[in-house]
Short mmCIF file of C-alpha atoms in Angstrom, two decimals:
data_model
loop_
_atom_site.label_atom_id
_atom_site.label_comp_id
_atom_site.label_asym_id
_atom_site.label_seq_id
_atom_site.Cartn_x
_atom_site.Cartn_y
_atom_site.Cartn_z
CA MET A 1 153.82 92.14 125.73
CA GLN A 2 150.96 90.94 124.15
CA THR A 3 147.51 92.43 124.20
CA PRO A 4 144.43 91.49 125.95
CA LEU A 5 143.28 89.59 122.49
CA ASP A 6 146.41 88.40 122.15
CA ILE A 7 146.56 90.01 118.32
CA THR A 8 149.58 88.34 117.53
CA GLY A 9 147.91 84.90 117.85
CA CYS A 10 144.94 85.65 115.85
CA LEU A 11 147.29 86.85 113.28
CA ASP A 12 149.18 83.30 112.78
CA ASN A 13 146.09 81.33 112.80
CA ILE A 14 144.43 83.70 109.81
CA PHE A 15 148.25 83.48 107.90
CA LEU A 16 147.75 79.56 108.49
CA ALA A 17 144.11 79.26 107.07
CA LEU A 18 145.42 81.34 104.13
CA LEU A 19 147.85 78.91 103.76
CA VAL A 20 145.71 75.81 104.41
CA PHE A 21 143.29 77.22 101.76
CA GLY A 22 146.27 77.98 99.12
CA LEU A 23 147.31 74.23 99.34
CA ALA A 24 143.78 72.95 99.22
CA LEU A 25 143.40 74.83 95.74
CA ILE A 26 145.91 73.18 94.58
CA ILE A 27 145.70 69.95 95.62
CA LYS A 28 141.57 69.86 94.75
CA ARG A 29 139.66 73.33 93.88
CA GLU A 30 136.56 71.75 94.40
CA VAL A 31 136.59 71.22 97.97
CA ALA A 32 139.27 74.13 98.62
CA PHE A 33 136.48 76.61 99.65
CA ARG A 34 134.68 74.35 101.88
CA LEU A 35 137.56 74.04 103.82
CA LEU A 36 138.40 77.64 103.80
CA ALA A 37 134.88 78.37 105.37
CA VAL A 38 136.02 75.81 108.33
CA MET A 39 138.90 77.37 108.86
CA ALA A 40 137.11 81.17 108.77
CA LEU A 41 135.17 80.10 111.13
CA LEU A 42 137.98 78.45 113.77
CA THR A 43 139.43 81.58 113.19
CA LEU A 44 136.17 83.66 114.20
CA LEU A 45 135.97 80.77 117.24
CA SER A 46 139.98 81.56 118.52
CA PHE A 47 138.65 85.64 118.41
CA ALA A 48 136.25 85.31 120.32
CA ALA A 49 138.03 82.69 122.81
CA ARG A 50 140.62 85.29 122.59
CA LEU A 51 138.11 87.99 123.93
CA ALA A 52 136.40 86.27 126.08
CA ALA A 53 140.01 84.60 127.93
CA ILE A 54 138.67 81.27 127.73
CA GLN A 55 141.73 79.44 127.72
CA PRO A 56 140.91 76.23 127.13
CA LEU A 57 138.78 76.83 124.27
CA ILE A 58 142.25 79.10 122.95
CA ARG A 59 144.75 76.04 123.23
CA SER A 60 142.16 73.54 121.79
CA ILE A 61 141.28 75.76 118.73
CA ASP A 62 144.86 76.67 118.32
CA THR A 63 145.87 73.07 118.75
CA VAL A 64 143.07 72.37 115.87
CA ILE A 65 144.52 74.92 113.39
CA ALA A 66 148.10 73.94 114.31
CA SER A 67 147.36 70.24 113.04
CA MET A 68 145.73 71.68 109.60
CA PRO A 69 148.12 70.64 107.54
CA ILE A 70 148.55 67.55 108.64
CA ILE A 71 144.77 66.82 108.23
CA LEU A 72 145.01 68.11 104.87
CA ALA A 73 147.75 65.75 104.13
CA VAL A 74 145.62 62.80 105.19
CA ILE A 75 142.50 63.57 103.57
CA PHE A 76 143.88 64.53 100.31
CA GLN A 77 147.35 61.67 99.89
CA ASN A 78 146.28 60.22 96.80
CA ASP A 79 145.46 63.78 94.89
CA LEU A 80 148.36 64.93 96.95
CA ARG A 81 150.33 62.21 95.09
CA ARG A 82 149.17 62.94 91.89
CA THR A 83 150.18 66.78 92.37
CA LEU A 84 153.57 65.74 93.44
CA LEU A 85 154.16 63.40 90.77
CA ALA A 86 153.25 65.98 88.04
CA ILE A 87 155.51 68.75 89.67
CA GLY A 88 159.17 68.92 87.98
CA LYS A 89 158.26 66.16 85.51
CA ARG A 90 159.72 66.67 82.39
CA GLN A 91 157.33 66.76 79.68
CA SER A 92 157.66 65.63 75.80
CA THR A 93 157.27 68.19 73.61
CA ALA A 94 157.11 65.66 70.17
CA PRO A 95 153.52 65.99 68.69
CA ALA A 96 151.85 62.41 68.64
CA GLN A 97 152.12 60.84 65.37
CA ASP A 98 148.86 60.74 63.53
CA SER A 99 147.00 61.61 67.00
CA ASP A 100 143.80 62.26 64.54
CA GLY A 101 143.60 58.94 63.24
CA THR A 102 144.01 57.34 66.35
CA VAL A 103 140.85 59.04 67.93
CA ASP A 104 139.02 58.13 64.87
CA GLU A 105 139.90 54.44 65.34
CA ILE A 106 139.33 54.75 69.20
CA LEU A 107 136.12 56.62 68.72
CA ARG A 108 134.78 53.70 65.84
CA ALA A 109 135.78 51.04 68.84
CA LEU A 110 133.98 52.45 71.35
CA ALA A 111 130.85 53.02 69.09
CA ASP A 112 130.84 49.60 67.74
CA MET A 113 131.08 47.87 71.38
CA ALA A 114 128.55 50.37 73.04
CA GLY A 115 126.23 49.18 70.30
CA ARG A 116 126.65 45.48 70.41
CA ARG A 117 127.44 46.28 75.03
CA ILE A 118 130.35 44.79 75.00
CA GLY A 119 132.27 46.20 78.35
CA ALA A 120 135.23 47.69 77.71
CA LEU A 121 138.06 49.65 80.13
CA VAL A 122 140.60 51.79 77.68
CA VAL A 123 143.13 53.84 79.07
CA ILE A 124 144.90 57.06 77.70
CA VAL A 125 148.28 57.95 79.12
CA ARG A 126 149.18 61.61 79.56
CA HIS A 127 152.34 62.86 81.42
CA GLN A 128 152.24 61.03 84.68
CA PRO A 129 153.11 57.59 84.72
CA ILE A 130 150.62 54.43 85.53
CA ASP A 131 152.98 51.27 85.56
CA HIS A 132 153.59 51.18 89.27
CA LEU A 133 149.59 50.94 89.52
CA LEU A 134 148.69 48.56 87.01
CA GLN A 135 148.67 45.28 87.97
CA VAL A 136 149.10 41.75 85.81
CA GLY A 137 149.00 42.53 81.71
CA THR A 138 150.36 41.58 78.80
CA ASP A 139 152.58 43.62 77.02
CA LEU A 140 151.90 44.61 72.94
CA ASP A 141 153.36 46.83 70.88
CA ALA A 142 150.87 47.87 68.34
CA LYS A 143 148.74 50.41 66.41
CA VAL A 144 145.16 51.42 67.62
CA THR A 145 142.86 49.91 65.31
CA SER A 146 138.78 49.56 65.65
CA GLU A 147 139.53 45.99 65.07
CA LEU A 148 142.13 45.14 67.50
CA LEU A 149 140.78 46.68 70.17
CA ASN A 150 137.19 44.95 69.59
CA SER A 151 138.97 41.74 69.21
CA ILE A 152 140.51 42.45 72.47
CA PHE A 153 137.45 43.37 74.38
CA LEU A 154 135.10 40.14 72.96
CA PRO A 155 133.93 37.83 76.21
CA TYR A 156 135.89 34.90 74.74
CA SER A 157 139.24 36.97 74.58
CA PRO A 158 142.00 35.66 77.57
CA ILE A 159 142.71 39.48 78.28
CA HIS A 160 139.20 40.65 77.65
CA ASP A 161 138.32 41.20 81.49
CA GLY A 162 140.73 44.18 82.00
CA ALA A 163 141.89 47.98 81.04
CA VAL A 164 144.05 48.39 77.55
CA ILE A 165 146.63 50.71 77.98
CA ILE A 166 147.39 53.21 75.12
CA HIS A 167 150.66 55.25 75.60
CA LYS A 168 152.05 57.77 72.33
CA GLY A 169 149.48 56.53 70.01
CA LYS A 170 150.31 52.78 70.66
CA ILE A 171 148.13 49.74 72.66
CA THR A 172 151.39 49.13 75.18
CA ARG A 173 149.17 46.66 77.20
CA ALA A 174 146.07 44.51 77.60
CA GLY A 175 144.07 42.75 80.32
CA CYS A 176 145.47 45.24 82.66
CA LEU A 177 143.93 45.18 86.22
CA LEU A 178 143.09 48.64 87.76
CA PRO A 179 142.93 50.02 91.50
CA LEU A 180 139.36 50.77 92.68
CA SER A 181 138.04 53.49 94.00
CA HIS A 182 136.60 53.49 96.82
CA ASN A 183 135.08 56.30 97.26
CA PRO A 184 131.80 55.89 98.93
CA ASP A 185 129.85 58.87 96.72
CA ILE A 186 130.16 57.04 93.35
CA ALA A 187 126.86 55.69 92.14
CA LYS A 188 125.48 51.94 93.38
CA SER A 189 124.53 51.55 89.50
CA PHE A 190 128.50 51.29 88.51
CA GLY A 191 130.02 48.53 88.10
CA THR A 192 134.05 47.02 88.72
CA ARG A 193 134.66 49.14 85.25
CA HIS A 194 134.09 52.14 86.56
CA ARG A 195 135.27 52.20 89.85
CA ALA A 196 138.25 50.53 88.80
CA ALA A 197 138.48 53.50 85.76
CA LEU A 198 137.82 56.13 88.74
CA GLY A 199 140.45 54.45 90.93
CA LEU A 200 143.23 55.27 88.27
CA SER A 201 141.82 58.64 87.68
CA GLU A 202 142.42 59.62 92.06
CA LEU A 203 145.89 58.50 91.37
CA SER A 204 146.92 59.66 88.13
CA ASP A 205 145.96 62.37 85.34
CA ALA A 206 145.28 59.38 82.57
CA LEU A 207 141.24 59.74 80.50
CA VAL A 208 139.66 56.26 81.20
CA LEU A 209 137.01 55.51 78.72
CA VAL A 210 134.80 52.65 79.97
CA VAL A 211 131.79 50.52 78.03
CA SER A 212 129.02 49.80 80.18
CA GLU A 213 127.85 45.94 79.00
CA GLU A 214 124.49 46.18 81.35
CA THR A 215 123.48 49.66 79.47
CA GLY A 216 126.18 50.34 76.30
CA LYS A 217 126.45 54.40 77.29
CA ILE A 218 129.82 54.93 77.38
CA SER A 219 131.67 56.96 80.19
CA ALA A 220 134.62 59.18 80.31
CA VAL A 221 136.49 59.48 83.65
CA HIS A 222 139.30 61.97 84.27
CA ASP A 223 140.19 64.50 87.15
CA SER A 224 138.44 61.70 89.81
CA THR A 225 135.21 62.33 88.02
CA ILE A 226 132.67 60.36 85.65
CA THR A 227 131.29 61.94 82.94
CA TYR A 228 128.21 59.37 82.08
CA ASP A 229 127.01 58.76 78.68
CA ILE A 230 129.74 61.20 77.18
CA GLU A 231 128.35 62.92 74.02
CA THR A 232 130.80 62.14 71.25
CA ALA A 233 131.87 65.82 70.53
CA GLU A 234 133.48 66.23 73.97
CA LEU A 235 134.82 62.40 73.67
CA LYS A 236 136.47 63.46 70.59
CA ARG A 237 137.75 66.75 71.96
CA LEU A 238 139.26 64.83 75.47
CA LEU A 239 140.77 62.24 73.36
CA LYS A 240 142.56 64.69 71.05
CA LYS A 241 143.52 66.47 74.35
CA SER A 242 144.73 63.38 75.59
CA LEU A 243 147.05 61.97 72.42
CA ASP A 244 147.92 64.72 71.24
CA GLN A 245 151.09 65.19 74.27
CA ARG A 246 152.59 68.37 72.54
CA ARG A 247 149.50 70.66 72.74
CA SER A 248 148.49 69.49 76.04
CA SER A 249 151.24 69.90 77.65
CA PRO A 250 151.27 72.18 80.31
CA SER A 251 154.78 73.95 79.20
CA ALA A 252 153.78 73.97 75.68
CA PRO A 253 152.62 77.09 73.86
CA ALA A 254 148.60 76.65 73.48
CA GLU A 255 149.04 77.71 69.25
CA GLY A 256 145.10 79.30 69.43
CA ALA A 257 144.11 76.00 71.46
CA SER A 258 140.88 76.61 73.47
CA PRO A 259 141.23 75.93 76.88
#
């Protein structure tokens, strides 16, 4: 026999709210707490409706709460796809070859292009594959050098208007088109390169570097976040972390590295 307050129904809603919060925390931490606040409000309304025995309101709130997992999947479909791709994927334990030298070459190239205001888009592939997200592009198998990167992005180069892909310390493709972000919150001042960088970061764990031809500023984009005019020290840290697959692998020991 049910109690007047229908304690079982309240407990079910609380359990479901906590479950939805846990899933949101895994998928996208920065919005999980906002979602928890919404779920807490709905649960309190459900409790008040049961206390007042307002059956239509009880049914409406219970329907909304029961639908939250589906709503969550729709809102965070890109982040959910990226999370699912990462689950169970085998990580490479072999260290990247000469990662420090590659980092220095990339930094030198970015600094040169920024100084001359040559637009550039460089993608560092990490653990998740991105081939299915790329459009067109020219296959390459070349060592990363500042001279080669500079020559690719020169305005008269046939493959300058696209992204360079660096995987396992080598340039594997150039002139690639990336998926554009449709995030309405992106600054109006950001152009196609920044939107493309953000679009790829929303679907993968890649690190994307952008040189703006308008301002000469360097931006780093990863985890759906743009760091505009990034400092050289921070950029070097991100590059080392992304290129050294053994150290950056979640399954590898920390070896004293700072998080």
